Amino acid sequence: MIRLGIVGTNFISDTFVASTSEEKDLTLQAVASGHRENAEKFAQKYNIPSVYDSLDEMLQAKAVDAVYIASPNALHVPMTKLCVEHHVPVLTEKPFAVNEKEAAAVFALAAKNNVLVQDAIVPLYTKNLQILKEAIGTIGTIRRVFFNYSRYSSRYDAYRAGKNPTTFRYELCNGTFMDLGVYCLADLVSLFGEPEFIQSHAVKLASGVDGTSSAIVSYPDFDGIVMASKISTSAFDSEIEGEDGTIRINNPGILTSIVRIDRVTKEEKELAEPCPYPMAAEIHDFLENIKEGRTESQIVPHALTLSILHTLDQCRYKARIRYAGETEGETL
């Protein structure tokens, strides 16, 4: 039985717990949060026996065999490193790191310590991504891609009211590219590799983070547009356009609907399989990798995470979005 510790108690942790329901070799052993009252409520809700004020305290107690990290973005790398230093396998929420350079350092440390470190980016583990890859081969030469993830944040009203929700804090390395845009870019890179050219723009809020973001990307045979927003909602789905057909995708983050549209007959066919627990596939892969003694996922290897972050870095830097420690002198 693998004893799992959870760091963070926001909605993604609720989704994570729900997605563990089919894993018989996993027990939810501990939860940690900087706000103990949140951890206690979370523990009570899910019958988790141990509560800690910090990840360090949890690891020092040797209470868990593996950790899932759902803390603010700026804490992903230091917390992941802490797990590695304690030789505890870790599944870290997206974005895995603030930038590619940080991620590479973590992966090097993990290799040195022979510890599993894994990127928890939902769509890349799902069967529906494989279905999407196969469908792309049926619509002829690809000529344009459009990935769009624009949803008005449930916390934006609080921001507009003058409060300071974590979602829009610059010091936590938050923002639209890092939150929703990363899903679009992960799908893009997983399906087609890194673009040859990127141009991007962002609308920044007074807090310093991007509220809306967009990028134009170029490949040898097609171009593409990536759009994301946390301060407005789009009515448009994502699309992959081929010469013989189009694929419509409803949500780049979980891929719950994938519709193939024939160019000639106009026939529409739903290809996606039902996915009631979107995070279940990544959790299962994480547990299998622990059992097999691997140091990285074979589905989302470290090289893929680095490619996604490299592309994300380009989008951010060209949109003049840099966080502490990132300088204008850095080039890509």
Coordinates of C-alpha atoms in Angstrom, one line a residue:
M1 CA 0.0 0.0 0.0
I2 CA 1.4 3.4 -1.0
R3 CA 0.8 6.1 1.5
L4 CA 0.2 9.4 -0.3
G5 CA 0.6 12.9 1.1
I6 CA -1.2 15.9 -0.5
V7 CA 0.1 19.5 -0.4
G8 CA -2.5 22.1 -1.0
T9 CA -6.3 22.1 -0.4
N10 CA -7.8 24.0 -3.3
F11 CA -10.3 22.6 -5.9
I12 CA -7.7 20.7 -7.9
S13 CA -6.9 18.7 -4.8
D14 CA -10.6 17.8 -4.5
T15 CA -10.5 16.7 -8.1
F16 CA -7.4 14.7 -7.4
V17 CA -8.9 12.9 -4.5
A18 CA -12.0 12.0 -6.5
S19 CA -9.8 10.5 -9.2
T20 CA -8.1 8.1 -6.8
S21 CA -11.2 6.1 -6.2
E22 CA -10.2 3.2 -8.4
E23 CA -6.7 2.8 -7.0
K24 CA -6.8 0.0 -4.4
D25 CA -3.0 0.2 -3.7
L26 CA -3.2 3.8 -2.6
T27 CA -4.2 5.3 0.7
L28 CA -4.6 9.0 1.5
Q29 CA -2.4 9.3 4.5
A30 CA -1.6 13.0 5.1
V31 CA -2.4 16.6 4.0
A32 CA -0.3 19.7 4.5
S33 CA -1.2 23.4 4.1
G34 CA 0.3 26.7 5.2
H35 CA -3.2 27.3 6.6
R36 CA -3.8 24.5 9.1
E37 CA -7.5 25.1 9.3
N38 CA -7.8 24.4 5.6
A39 CA -5.8 21.2 6.0
E40 CA -7.9 20.1 8.9
K41 CA -11.2 20.7 7.0
F42 CA -9.7 18.8 4.0
A43 CA -8.6 15.9 6.2
Q44 CA -12.0 15.7 7.8
K45 CA -13.8 15.8 4.4
Y46 CA -11.8 12.9 3.0
N47 CA -11.0 10.9 6.2
I48 CA -7.3 11.6 6.0
P49 CA -5.6 10.7 9.3
S50 CA -2.6 13.1 9.4
V51 CA -2.4 16.8 9.2
Y52 CA 0.7 18.9 8.9
D53 CA 1.6 22.6 8.7
S54 CA 4.2 22.1 6.0
L55 CA 5.6 19.6 3.5
D56 CA 8.9 19.6 5.4
E57 CA 7.1 18.5 8.6
M58 CA 5.3 15.8 6.7
L59 CA 8.5 14.5 5.2
Q60 CA 10.4 14.7 8.5
A61 CA 7.7 12.5 10.1
K62 CA 8.3 9.9 7.4
A63 CA 4.5 9.7 7.2
V64 CA 4.2 9.1 3.4
D65 CA 5.6 7.1 0.6
A66 CA 4.8 9.6 -2.2
V67 CA 3.6 13.2 -2.5
Y68 CA 1.2 15.1 -4.8
I69 CA 2.0 18.9 -4.9
A70 CA -0.8 21.3 -5.6
S71 CA 0.7 24.4 -4.1
P72 CA 1.0 27.9 -5.8
N73 CA 3.3 27.9 -8.9
A74 CA 6.3 29.6 -7.2
L75 CA 6.5 26.7 -4.7
H76 CA 6.4 23.8 -7.1
V77 CA 10.2 23.6 -7.6
P78 CA 11.3 24.1 -4.0
M79 CA 8.7 21.6 -2.8
T80 CA 9.6 19.1 -5.5
K81 CA 13.3 19.4 -4.6
L82 CA 12.5 18.8 -0.9
C83 CA 10.7 15.6 -1.8
V84 CA 13.7 14.5 -3.9
E85 CA 16.1 15.2 -1.1
H86 CA 14.0 13.0 1.2
H87 CA 13.9 10.3 -1.6
V88 CA 10.1 10.5 -1.8
P89 CA 8.5 10.2 -5.3
V90 CA 6.6 13.3 -6.3
L91 CA 3.8 14.2 -8.7
T92 CA 3.9 18.0 -9.2
E93 CA 1.0 20.1 -10.6
K94 CA 1.3 22.1 -13.8
P95 CA 3.2 24.1 -14.6
F96 CA 5.9 21.8 -13.3
A97 CA 8.3 24.7 -12.8
V98 CA 8.3 28.4 -13.5
N99 CA 10.7 27.9 -16.4
E100 CA 12.7 25.3 -18.3
K101 CA 15.9 26.1 -16.5
E102 CA 14.4 25.3 -13.1
A103 CA 12.8 22.1 -14.4
A104 CA 16.1 20.9 -15.8
A105 CA 17.8 21.4 -12.4
V106 CA 15.1 19.4 -10.7
F107 CA 15.4 16.5 -13.2
A108 CA 19.1 16.5 -12.7
L109 CA 18.7 16.3 -9.0
A110 CA 16.1 13.5 -9.3
A111 CA 18.5 11.5 -11.5
K112 CA 21.3 11.9 -9.0
N113 CA 19.1 10.7 -6.2
N114 CA 17.3 8.0 -8.3
V115 CA 13.8 9.4 -7.4
L116 CA 10.7 9.5 -9.4
V117 CA 9.6 13.1 -10.4
Q118 CA 6.6 13.5 -12.6
D119 CA 4.7 16.3 -14.3
A120 CA 0.9 16.3 -13.4
I121 CA -0.5 17.8 -16.6
V122 CA -3.9 16.1 -17.1
P123 CA -4.6 15.9 -20.8
L124 CA -1.2 14.3 -21.7
Y125 CA -2.1 11.1 -19.8
T126 CA -5.6 10.6 -21.1
K127 CA -6.7 8.0 -23.6
N128 CA -8.5 10.8 -25.4
L129 CA -5.1 12.4 -26.3
Q130 CA -4.2 9.2 -28.1
I131 CA -7.6 9.2 -29.8
L132 CA -6.9 12.8 -30.9
K133 CA -3.5 11.8 -32.3
E134 CA -5.1 9.1 -34.3
A135 CA -7.8 11.4 -35.5
I136 CA -5.3 13.9 -36.8
G137 CA -4.1 11.3 -39.2
T138 CA -7.6 11.1 -40.8
I139 CA -8.1 14.7 -41.8
G140 CA -5.4 15.2 -44.4
T141 CA -2.5 17.7 -44.3
I142 CA -2.8 20.0 -41.3
R143 CA -3.1 23.6 -42.3
R144 CA -4.1 25.4 -39.1
V145 CA -4.5 24.8 -35.3
F146 CA -6.4 26.9 -32.8
F147 CA -6.1 26.1 -29.1
N148 CA -8.4 28.2 -26.9
Y149 CA -8.9 28.0 -23.1
S150 CA -10.6 31.2 -22.0
R151 CA -12.7 31.0 -18.8
Y152 CA -13.6 33.8 -16.4
S153 CA -12.0 32.9 -13.1
S154 CA -14.1 32.3 -10.1
R155 CA -11.7 34.5 -8.2
Y156 CA -11.6 37.4 -10.6
D157 CA -14.6 39.1 -8.9
A158 CA -12.6 39.2 -5.6
Y159 CA -9.7 40.7 -7.5
R160 CA -11.9 43.3 -9.0
A161 CA -13.2 44.1 -5.6
G162 CA -9.7 45.0 -4.4
K163 CA -8.9 41.8 -2.7
N164 CA -5.7 39.8 -3.4
P165 CA -6.6 36.2 -4.4
T166 CA -3.7 33.9 -5.0
T167 CA -4.8 33.3 -8.7
F168 CA -3.6 36.8 -9.6
R169 CA -0.5 37.2 -7.5
Y170 CA 2.7 38.0 -9.4
E171 CA 5.0 36.9 -6.5
L172 CA 3.4 33.4 -6.8
C173 CA 4.2 33.2 -10.5
N174 CA 0.6 33.0 -11.5
G175 CA -1.2 34.3 -14.6
T176 CA -3.1 33.1 -17.6
F177 CA -0.2 31.6 -19.6
M178 CA 0.9 29.7 -16.5
D179 CA -2.6 28.5 -15.6
L180 CA -4.7 27.9 -18.7
G181 CA -2.3 28.6 -21.5
V182 CA 0.0 25.8 -20.4
Y183 CA -2.7 23.3 -21.3
C184 CA -3.0 24.6 -24.8
L185 CA 0.8 24.6 -25.2
A186 CA 1.1 21.1 -23.7
D187 CA -1.4 19.7 -26.2
L188 CA 0.3 21.6 -29.1
V189 CA 3.8 20.4 -28.3
S190 CA 2.7 16.8 -27.5
L191 CA 0.9 16.6 -30.9
F192 CA 3.2 18.5 -33.1
G193 CA 6.5 19.2 -31.3
E194 CA 7.9 22.7 -30.6
P195 CA 6.9 25.5 -33.1
E196 CA 9.6 27.0 -35.3
F197 CA 8.4 30.6 -34.6
I198 CA 6.4 32.2 -31.8
Q199 CA 5.0 35.7 -31.4
S200 CA 2.9 36.5 -28.4
H201 CA 1.1 39.2 -26.5
A202 CA -0.6 39.6 -23.1
V203 CA -3.0 42.0 -21.4
K204 CA -1.5 42.5 -17.9
L205 CA -3.4 43.4 -14.8
A206 CA -2.3 45.9 -12.2
S207 CA -0.9 43.0 -10.1
G208 CA 1.6 42.3 -12.9
V209 CA 0.1 39.0 -14.1
D210 CA -1.4 38.4 -17.5
G211 CA -5.2 38.4 -17.6
T212 CA -5.4 37.4 -21.2
S213 CA -2.7 35.9 -23.4
S214 CA -2.3 34.9 -27.0
A215 CA 0.4 33.5 -29.3
I216 CA 0.9 32.9 -33.0
V217 CA 2.9 29.8 -33.7
S218 CA 4.4 28.5 -37.0
Y219 CA 5.3 25.0 -38.2
P220 CA 6.6 24.0 -41.7
D221 CA 3.1 23.3 -43.1
F222 CA 0.7 25.1 -40.9
D223 CA 0.3 28.0 -38.5
G224 CA -1.6 28.2 -35.3
I225 CA -3.1 30.5 -32.7
V226 CA -3.1 29.9 -28.9
M227 CA -5.5 31.9 -26.8
A228 CA -6.2 31.9 -23.0
S229 CA -7.9 34.1 -20.6
K230 CA -8.9 34.2 -16.9
I231 CA -10.8 37.5 -17.1
S232 CA -13.2 36.7 -20.0
T233 CA -15.0 33.6 -21.4
S234 CA -14.8 32.5 -25.0
A235 CA -17.7 30.8 -26.8
F236 CA -15.3 29.1 -29.3
D237 CA -13.9 25.6 -29.1
S238 CA -10.4 24.6 -30.2
E239 CA -9.8 23.2 -33.7
I240 CA -7.3 21.4 -35.8
E241 CA -8.0 22.0 -39.4
G242 CA -6.9 19.6 -42.2
E243 CA -7.4 19.6 -45.9
D244 CA -9.9 16.8 -45.6
G245 CA -11.6 17.6 -42.3
T246 CA -11.6 19.4 -39.0
I247 CA -11.4 18.3 -35.4
R248 CA -13.2 20.3 -32.8
I249 CA -12.0 20.0 -29.2
N250 CA -14.1 21.4 -26.3
N251 CA -11.5 21.8 -23.6
P252 CA -7.7 21.6 -24.0
G253 CA -7.4 20.9 -20.3
I254 CA -9.3 17.6 -20.1
L255 CA -10.3 16.7 -23.8
T256 CA -13.8 15.5 -22.9
S257 CA -15.1 16.1 -26.4
I258 CA -13.3 15.4 -29.7
V259 CA -15.5 15.8 -32.8
R260 CA -14.3 14.9 -36.3
I261 CA -16.1 16.9 -39.1
D262 CA -15.7 15.6 -42.7
R263 CA -15.0 18.4 -45.1
V264 CA -17.1 17.0 -47.9
T265 CA -20.1 15.3 -46.2
K266 CA -20.1 17.6 -43.2
E267 CA -20.7 14.5 -41.0
E268 CA -19.8 15.0 -37.3
K269 CA -18.6 12.1 -35.2
E270 CA -17.8 12.2 -31.5
L271 CA -14.6 10.3 -30.9
A272 CA -13.8 11.0 -27.2
E273 CA -14.5 8.3 -24.6
P274 CA -16.2 9.3 -21.4
C275 CA -13.8 10.4 -18.7
P276 CA -15.6 11.0 -15.4
Y277 CA -12.3 11.3 -13.5
P278 CA -9.8 13.3 -15.7
M279 CA -6.9 12.9 -13.3
A280 CA -7.2 9.1 -12.9
A281 CA -4.8 8.3 -15.8
E282 CA -2.0 10.3 -14.4
I283 CA -2.5 9.0 -10.9
H284 CA -2.4 5.4 -12.2
D285 CA 0.7 6.1 -14.2
F286 CA 2.4 7.7 -11.2
L287 CA 1.7 4.6 -9.0
E288 CA 2.9 2.2 -11.7
N289 CA 6.1 4.2 -12.0
I290 CA 6.7 3.9 -8.3
K291 CA 6.1 0.2 -8.3
E292 CA 8.4 -0.3 -11.3
G293 CA 11.2 1.9 -9.7
R294 CA 11.2 4.4 -12.6
T295 CA 12.6 8.0 -12.2
E296 CA 10.3 9.4 -14.9
S297 CA 7.1 8.7 -16.7
Q298 CA 7.2 6.9 -20.0
I299 CA 4.0 8.7 -21.1
V300 CA 5.1 12.2 -20.1
P301 CA 8.9 11.9 -20.0
H302 CA 11.1 14.7 -18.7
A303 CA 12.1 15.7 -22.2
L304 CA 8.5 16.5 -23.0
T305 CA 8.0 18.6 -19.9
L306 CA 11.2 20.5 -20.9
S307 CA 9.8 21.1 -24.4
I308 CA 6.5 22.4 -23.1
L309 CA 8.2 24.7 -20.6
H310 CA 10.6 25.9 -23.3
T311 CA 7.6 26.9 -25.5
L312 CA 5.9 28.5 -22.5
D313 CA 9.0 30.5 -21.7
Q314 CA 9.1 31.8 -25.2
C315 CA 5.5 32.8 -25.1
R316 CA 5.9 34.6 -21.7
Y317 CA 9.2 36.3 -22.5
K318 CA 8.0 37.6 -25.9
A319 CA 4.9 38.9 -24.1
R320 CA 7.2 40.6 -21.5
I321 CA 6.1 38.4 -18.7
R322 CA 9.0 37.6 -16.4
Y323 CA 9.1 36.6 -12.8
A324 CA 11.7 37.1 -10.1
G325 CA 15.1 35.8 -11.2
E326 CA 14.2 36.0 -14.9
T327 CA 16.1 38.7 -16.6
E328 CA 15.7 40.6 -20.0
G329 CA 19.1 39.3 -21.0
E330 CA 17.9 35.7 -21.2
T331 CA 17.5 34.5 -24.7
L332 CA 15.8 31.4 -26.1

